[in-house]
Amino acid sequence: MKRIAIDMDGVLADVYHQFFKMDEAEFGQRRKLQDVEGKPEREGFPHIMEYVNTKGFFRTAPLIAGCVPIVKEINQQYDLYIVSAAMEFPLSLPEKLEWLAEHFPFITWQQIVFCGSKQIIRADIMIDDHFRNLDSFTGDTSLLFSQPHNIQSDPGRHQRVNNWEEISKILL
Amino acid sequence: MKRIAIDMDGVLADVYHQFFKMDEAEFGQRRKLQDVEGKPEREGFPHIMEYVNTKGFFRTAPLIAGCVPIVKEINQQYDLYIVSAAMEFPLSLPEKLEWLAEHFPFITWQQIVFCGSKQIIRADIMIDDHFRNLDSFTGDTSLLFSQPHNIQSDPGRHQRVNNWEEISKILL
């Protein structure tokens, strides 16, 4: 059974929804998508570090469209792990556990990994929205999940996926 | 640079000290070492699940003798990760981060991994006190750190180490 490592932020959890919402609440005007496309998240939203350190930021993030039933099916066919580079934001750890328990009750604690660097992860397939995680991955298949910060980048040796339907077609 | 994954409980943190102390506080008599040797931790201390779910259990655990200066030196010579199967006890996550920050301030958040199963860990060397973690390890060197629960077991393909001085002689 092939092992798959699935990222949380920007793959399962719609953190851009949170960024746009909190940025608008602060600056009084909704930023346009084209203003943040192709920019690192920290450039697109200047006060992002405050947002991610705000209580509830991760707990209340909406789901990326369509992910739950496909992750549920992947969980039947693969050795699935949720791997989140959560260690930079210690406040996020309990919020992320609660969020997973609410939206993915079929995922057990044995399948969850919170790390800093993902270099230590051993798997066959990785789905992530950040090149820094995919570039050091040693497995066979690395899927770059489209998010505004990476949308203008050449995926290089990774395969770009724009939504969960595309992931479903590749993996299921 | 070789990558090394070092366990926390029973390798860096002296959890048996906590088990003995809390068991004595509950039953009014200190259990003898020979009563718990060769038994799984949950058999040696019948109410262990309450203890590990008690606030402060992980935060106040003493250090295993001699580990800090040797880990500090390993951190210079190896790509070091602290890998703890902490996900079973969500309360332990912030306590473990605080404990590491206090005793190992030279270890960065990038080097910390909290997981359920350690099967997903990719490293060259693993130090752990549990066969369930070492047996699925795919790296070159697996060191079984002696603790009462494993002291009567044949280490098999793993190399037994009884203390941090022995680890120092092997790795430094």
Short mmCIF file of C-alpha atoms in Angstrom, two decimals:
data_model
loop_
_atom_site.label_atom_id
_atom_site.label_comp_id
_atom_site.label_asym_id
_atom_site.label_seq_id
_atom_site.Cartn_x
_atom_site.Cartn_y
_atom_site.Cartn_z
CA MET A 1 0.00 0.00 0.00
CA LYS A 2 1.53 3.30 -1.06
CA ARG A 3 2.05 5.95 1.56
CA ILE A 4 0.71 9.45 0.95
CA ALA A 5 1.49 12.60 2.94
CA ILE A 6 -1.16 15.32 2.65
CA ASP A 7 -0.54 18.89 3.78
CA MET A 8 -3.18 20.83 5.74
CA ASP A 9 -2.90 24.60 5.13
CA GLY A 10 -3.61 25.47 1.52
CA VAL A 11 -4.54 21.88 0.63
CA LEU A 12 -7.26 20.85 3.09
CA ALA A 13 -7.76 24.11 4.99
CA ASP A 14 -8.56 27.27 3.03
CA VAL A 15 -6.16 29.64 4.75
CA TYR A 16 -6.46 32.25 1.99
CA HIS A 17 -10.12 32.64 2.95
CA GLN A 18 -8.86 33.58 6.42
CA PHE A 19 -6.13 35.88 5.06
CA PHE A 20 -8.58 37.82 2.87
CA LYS A 21 -11.13 38.08 5.67
CA MET A 22 -8.72 39.29 8.36
CA ASP A 23 -6.89 41.61 5.98
CA GLU A 24 -10.20 43.19 4.94
CA ALA A 25 -11.26 43.56 8.57
CA GLU A 26 -8.01 45.40 9.27
CA PHE A 27 -7.68 47.59 6.18
CA GLY A 28 -11.38 48.14 5.41
CA GLN A 29 -11.14 47.02 1.81
CA ARG A 30 -11.06 43.58 0.25
CA ARG A 31 -7.79 42.82 -1.49
CA LYS A 32 -8.14 41.48 -5.04
CA LEU A 33 -6.92 38.03 -5.99
CA GLN A 34 -4.60 39.47 -8.62
CA ASP A 35 -2.93 41.58 -5.92
CA VAL A 36 -1.70 38.48 -4.10
CA GLU A 37 -1.16 36.04 -6.97
CA GLY A 38 2.43 35.09 -7.52
CA LYS A 39 3.56 36.61 -4.23
CA PRO A 40 4.72 34.77 -1.13
CA GLU A 41 1.87 34.77 1.40
CA ARG A 42 3.80 37.14 3.66
CA GLU A 43 4.09 39.67 0.83
CA GLY A 44 0.49 39.36 -0.30
CA PHE A 45 -0.83 40.04 3.20
CA PRO A 46 1.55 42.31 5.12
CA HIS A 47 0.19 41.44 8.59
CA ILE A 48 -0.14 37.72 8.02
CA MET A 49 2.02 36.79 11.01
CA GLU A 50 -0.49 38.42 13.32
CA TYR A 51 -3.35 36.59 11.63
CA VAL A 52 -1.84 33.11 11.92
CA ASN A 53 -1.03 33.80 15.57
CA THR A 54 -4.61 34.84 16.29
CA LYS A 55 -6.64 32.37 18.35
CA GLY A 56 -9.14 30.63 16.10
CA PHE A 57 -7.31 31.25 12.83
CA PHE A 58 -6.75 27.55 12.14
CA ARG A 59 -9.78 26.27 14.06
CA THR A 60 -12.25 28.25 11.93
CA ALA A 61 -10.61 27.83 8.52
CA PRO A 62 -13.09 26.53 5.93
CA LEU A 63 -12.43 23.37 3.95
CA ILE A 64 -10.91 23.52 0.49
CA ALA A 65 -13.76 22.58 -1.84
CA GLY A 66 -14.46 18.89 -2.26
CA CYS A 67 -11.61 17.50 -0.20
CA VAL A 68 -13.46 15.45 2.44
CA PRO A 69 -15.01 12.64 0.35
CA ILE A 70 -11.84 12.27 -1.73
CA VAL A 71 -9.57 12.12 1.32
CA LYS A 72 -11.96 9.55 2.77
CA GLU A 73 -11.57 7.39 -0.32
CA ILE A 74 -7.79 7.91 -0.42
CA ASN A 75 -7.74 6.73 3.20
CA GLN A 76 -9.22 3.41 2.04
CA GLN A 77 -6.73 2.87 -0.75
CA TYR A 78 -3.51 4.37 0.64
CA ASP A 79 -1.47 4.52 3.84
CA LEU A 80 -2.51 8.10 4.53
CA TYR A 81 -0.82 10.66 6.76
CA ILE A 82 -1.75 14.28 7.37
CA VAL A 83 1.56 16.14 7.60
CA SER A 84 1.48 19.77 8.70
CA ALA A 85 4.46 22.04 9.20
CA ALA A 86 2.71 23.34 12.29
CA MET A 87 5.62 23.67 14.69
CA GLU A 88 6.29 27.32 13.76
CA PHE A 89 2.95 28.23 15.34
CA PRO A 90 2.61 26.32 18.63
CA LEU A 91 -0.86 27.81 19.23
CA SER A 92 -2.03 26.05 16.11
CA LEU A 93 -1.35 22.53 17.39
CA PRO A 94 -4.51 21.96 19.46
CA GLU A 95 -6.59 23.94 16.92
CA LYS A 96 -5.39 21.75 14.08
CA LEU A 97 -6.17 18.58 16.02
CA GLU A 98 -9.69 19.82 16.76
CA TRP A 99 -10.17 20.89 13.16
CA LEU A 100 -9.13 17.48 11.86
CA ALA A 101 -11.36 15.69 14.39
CA GLU A 102 -14.33 17.80 13.25
CA HIS A 103 -13.88 17.52 9.50
CA PHE A 104 -11.99 14.22 9.14
CA PRO A 105 -13.24 12.03 12.00
CA PHE A 106 -12.06 8.92 10.10
CA ILE A 107 -8.41 9.98 10.45
CA THR A 108 -6.79 8.54 13.58
CA TRP A 109 -4.12 10.13 15.78
CA GLN A 110 -1.64 7.59 14.42
CA GLN A 111 -1.99 9.28 11.00
CA ILE A 112 -1.20 12.85 12.07
CA VAL A 113 2.26 14.44 11.94
CA PHE A 114 3.13 17.97 13.05
CA CYS A 115 6.63 18.96 12.08
CA GLY A 116 8.83 21.90 11.25
CA SER A 117 10.73 20.69 8.22
CA LYS A 118 9.18 18.01 6.01
CA GLN A 119 12.58 16.69 4.95
CA ILE A 120 12.21 13.90 7.49
CA ILE A 121 9.01 12.54 5.89
CA ARG A 122 9.20 9.17 4.14
CA ALA A 123 6.32 8.56 1.76
CA ASP A 124 5.59 7.70 -1.88
CA ILE A 125 3.28 10.60 -2.67
CA MET A 126 3.17 14.13 -1.25
CA ILE A 127 0.50 16.78 -1.82
CA ASP A 128 1.60 20.26 -0.79
CA ASP A 129 1.26 23.86 -1.93
CA HIS A 130 4.83 24.86 -1.03
CA PHE A 131 7.91 24.15 -3.12
CA ARG A 132 10.04 24.16 0.04
CA ASN A 133 8.26 20.97 1.12
CA LEU A 134 8.03 19.26 -2.26
CA ASP A 135 11.58 20.02 -3.40
CA SER A 136 13.18 17.92 -0.64
CA PHE A 137 10.67 15.09 -0.99
CA THR A 138 12.24 11.76 -1.96
CA GLY A 139 9.09 9.84 -2.95
CA ASP A 140 7.84 9.07 -6.46
CA THR A 141 5.01 11.56 -6.88
CA SER A 142 4.87 15.16 -5.73
CA LEU A 143 1.68 17.09 -6.40
CA LEU A 144 1.76 20.90 -6.21
CA PHE A 145 -1.64 22.09 -5.06
CA SER A 146 -2.48 25.40 -6.69
CA GLN A 147 -2.73 28.34 -4.35
CA PRO A 148 -2.35 32.04 -5.18
CA HIS A 149 1.27 32.18 -3.99
CA ASN A 150 2.38 29.40 -6.40
CA ILE A 151 -0.04 29.96 -9.29
CA GLN A 152 2.48 31.74 -11.51
CA SER A 153 5.35 29.34 -10.86
CA ASP A 154 6.54 26.59 -13.17
CA PRO A 155 5.84 23.39 -11.21
CA GLY A 156 9.14 21.95 -12.42
CA ARG A 157 9.46 18.25 -11.59
CA HIS A 158 6.23 18.36 -9.59
CA GLN A 159 2.76 17.85 -11.03
CA ARG A 160 0.36 20.74 -10.58
CA VAL A 161 -3.17 19.98 -9.37
CA ASN A 162 -5.74 22.75 -9.29
CA ASN A 163 -8.41 21.12 -7.17
CA TRP A 164 -9.41 17.91 -5.42
CA GLU A 165 -11.18 16.52 -8.49
CA GLU A 166 -7.87 16.51 -10.31
CA ILE A 167 -6.25 14.71 -7.37
CA SER A 168 -9.06 12.17 -7.44
CA LYS A 169 -8.45 11.48 -11.13
CA ILE A 170 -4.74 10.90 -10.51
CA LEU A 171 -4.96 8.80 -7.35
CA LEU A 172 -8.31 6.99 -7.36
CA MET B 1 25.42 14.82 7.18
CA LYS B 2 23.59 11.82 8.63
CA ARG B 3 20.10 12.37 9.94
CA ILE B 4 19.27 11.19 13.46
CA ALA B 5 15.81 10.91 15.03
CA ILE B 6 15.82 11.02 18.83
CA ASP B 7 12.80 10.01 20.90
CA MET B 8 11.70 12.09 23.92
CA ASP B 9 9.92 9.93 26.52
CA GLY B 10 12.25 7.32 27.99
CA VAL B 11 15.26 8.66 26.07
CA LEU B 12 15.49 12.37 26.95
CA ALA B 13 12.65 12.68 29.49
CA ASP B 14 12.65 10.38 32.51
CA VAL B 15 9.01 9.33 32.44
CA TYR B 16 9.61 6.39 34.81
CA HIS B 17 10.53 8.93 37.48
CA GLN B 18 7.04 10.38 36.98
CA PHE B 19 5.37 6.96 36.91
CA PHE B 20 7.00 5.88 40.20
CA LYS B 21 6.20 9.20 41.89
CA MET B 22 2.54 9.35 40.86
CA ASP B 23 1.98 5.65 41.52
CA GLU B 24 3.44 6.05 45.02
CA ALA B 25 1.29 9.13 45.67
CA GLU B 26 -1.78 7.10 44.72
CA PHE B 27 -1.05 3.76 46.38
CA GLY B 28 0.99 4.97 49.37
CA GLN B 29 3.93 2.68 48.73
CA ARG B 30 6.84 2.95 46.32
CA ARG B 31 6.81 0.21 43.71
CA LYS B 32 10.14 -1.64 43.34
CA LEU B 33 12.08 -1.55 40.08
CA GLN B 34 11.94 -5.33 39.79
CA ASP B 35 8.13 -5.16 39.94
CA VAL B 36 7.98 -3.23 36.68
CA GLU B 37 11.00 -4.61 34.80
CA GLY B 38 10.14 -6.60 31.71
CA LYS B 39 6.53 -5.42 31.74
CA PRO B 40 4.85 -3.02 29.32
CA GLU B 41 4.54 0.37 31.03
CA ARG B 42 0.75 0.00 31.23
CA GLU B 43 1.14 -3.29 33.14
CA GLY B 44 3.85 -2.02 35.47
CA PHE B 45 1.76 0.98 36.52
CA PRO B 46 -1.96 0.15 36.35
CA HIS B 47 -3.18 3.78 36.34
CA ILE B 48 -0.57 5.07 33.92
CA MET B 49 -3.15 6.46 31.49
CA GLU B 50 -4.39 8.84 34.17
CA TYR B 51 -0.84 9.94 34.93
CA VAL B 52 0.13 10.78 31.36
CA ASN B 53 -3.12 12.70 30.95
CA THR B 54 -2.42 14.76 34.09
CA LYS B 55 -1.46 18.38 33.48
CA GLY B 56 2.24 18.82 34.13
CA PHE B 57 3.22 15.18 33.64
CA PHE B 58 5.43 15.90 30.61
CA ARG B 59 6.33 19.48 31.57
CA THR B 60 7.91 18.45 34.90
CA ALA B 61 9.63 15.24 33.79
CA PRO B 62 13.32 15.27 34.78
CA LEU B 63 16.05 14.76 32.21
CA ILE B 64 17.58 11.35 31.61
CA ALA B 65 21.07 11.60 33.10
CA GLY B 66 23.73 13.19 30.93
CA CYS B 67 21.67 13.71 27.79
CA VAL B 68 21.92 17.51 27.31
CA PRO B 69 25.63 18.00 26.52
CA ILE B 70 25.70 14.91 24.31
CA VAL B 71 22.59 15.96 22.35
CA LYS B 72 24.18 19.39 21.98
CA GLU B 73 27.27 17.82 20.44
CA ILE B 74 25.21 15.48 18.24
CA ASN B 75 23.37 18.58 17.02
CA GLN B 76 26.70 19.91 15.73
CA GLN B 77 27.65 16.75 13.89
CA TYR B 78 24.33 15.38 12.66
CA ASP B 79 21.07 16.54 11.07
CA LEU B 80 19.16 16.12 14.32
CA TYR B 81 15.39 15.75 14.82
CA ILE B 82 13.47 15.21 18.02
CA VAL B 83 10.67 12.80 17.12
CA SER B 84 7.99 12.15 19.70
CA ALA B 85 4.93 9.93 19.29
CA ALA B 86 3.00 12.60 21.14
CA MET B 87 -0.24 12.63 19.17
CA GLU B 88 -1.93 10.07 21.46
CA PHE B 89 -1.87 12.68 24.22
CA PRO B 90 -2.88 16.06 22.77
CA LEU B 91 -2.42 17.77 26.15
CA SER B 92 1.24 16.86 25.97
CA LEU B 93 1.97 18.88 22.81
CA PRO B 94 2.44 22.35 24.36
CA GLU B 95 4.09 20.82 27.44
CA LYS B 96 6.62 19.00 25.30
CA LEU B 97 7.42 22.15 23.34
CA GLU B 98 7.97 24.09 26.57
CA TRP B 99 10.07 21.27 28.02
CA LEU B 100 12.29 21.19 24.94
CA ALA B 101 12.65 24.98 24.93
CA GLU B 102 13.74 24.89 28.58
CA HIS B 103 16.21 22.02 28.43
CA PHE B 104 17.33 22.12 24.78
CA PRO B 105 17.22 25.78 23.75
CA PHE B 106 19.63 25.05 20.89
CA ILE B 107 17.00 22.87 19.15
CA THR B 108 14.87 24.87 16.71
CA TRP B 109 11.20 24.37 15.84
CA GLN B 110 12.30 23.07 12.44
CA GLN B 111 13.86 20.07 14.22
CA ILE B 112 10.79 18.94 16.17
CA VAL B 113 8.32 16.30 15.00
CA PHE B 114 5.21 15.17 16.86
CA CYS B 115 3.61 12.14 15.30
CA GLY B 116 1.48 9.10 16.02
CA SER B 117 3.26 6.35 14.14
CA LYS B 118 7.00 6.71 13.46
CA GLN B 119 6.76 4.63 10.27
CA ILE B 120 6.76 7.84 8.26
CA ILE B 121 10.15 8.98 9.59
CA ARG B 122 13.09 9.00 7.19
CA ALA B 123 16.46 9.09 8.91
CA ASP B 124 19.76 7.20 9.14
CA ILE B 125 19.83 6.69 12.89
CA MET B 126 17.00 6.30 15.40
CA ILE B 127 17.24 6.25 19.19
CA ASP B 128 14.11 4.95 20.88
CA ASP B 129 13.06 2.81 23.83
CA HIS B 130 10.16 1.11 22.05
CA PHE B 131 10.45 -1.81 19.64
CA ARG B 132 7.25 -0.66 17.90
CA ASN B 133 9.14 2.41 16.69
CA LEU B 134 12.49 0.78 15.91
CA ASP B 135 11.10 -2.30 14.16
CA SER B 136 9.59 -0.29 11.29
CA PHE B 137 12.62 1.99 10.97
CA THR B 138 14.33 1.81 7.58
CA GLY B 139 17.60 3.61 8.41
CA ASP B 140 21.01 2.05 9.04
CA THR B 141 21.32 2.25 12.81
CA SER B 142 18.64 1.69 15.42
CA LEU B 143 19.60 2.13 19.05
CA LEU B 144 17.34 0.65 21.73
CA PHE B 145 17.58 2.86 24.80
CA SER B 146 17.30 0.74 27.94
CA GLN B 147 14.22 1.36 30.02
CA PRO B 148 12.57 -0.99 32.53
CA HIS B 149 9.92 -2.15 30.05
CA ASN B 150 12.51 -3.36 27.51
CA ILE B 151 15.35 -4.38 29.83
CA GLN B 152 14.65 -8.12 29.63
CA SER B 153 14.14 -8.21 25.87
CA ASP B 154 16.62 -9.41 23.29
CA PRO B 155 17.36 -6.26 21.25
CA GLY B 156 17.37 -8.36 18.07
CA ARG B 157 18.66 -6.38 15.09
CA HIS B 158 18.83 -3.21 17.18
CA GLN B 159 21.80 -2.15 19.29
CA ARG B 160 21.10 -1.72 22.99
CA VAL B 161 22.41 1.41 24.72
CA ASN B 162 22.11 1.72 28.48
CA ASN B 163 22.85 5.40 28.92
CA TRP B 164 23.92 8.54 27.08
CA GLU B 165 27.64 7.84 27.58
CA GLU B 166 27.25 4.72 25.49
CA ILE B 167 25.45 6.73 22.80
CA SER B 168 28.27 9.27 22.87
CA LYS B 169 30.84 6.51 22.30
CA ILE B 170 28.92 5.20 19.30
CA LEU B 171 28.03 8.51 17.63
CA LEU B 172 30.67 11.09 18.59
#
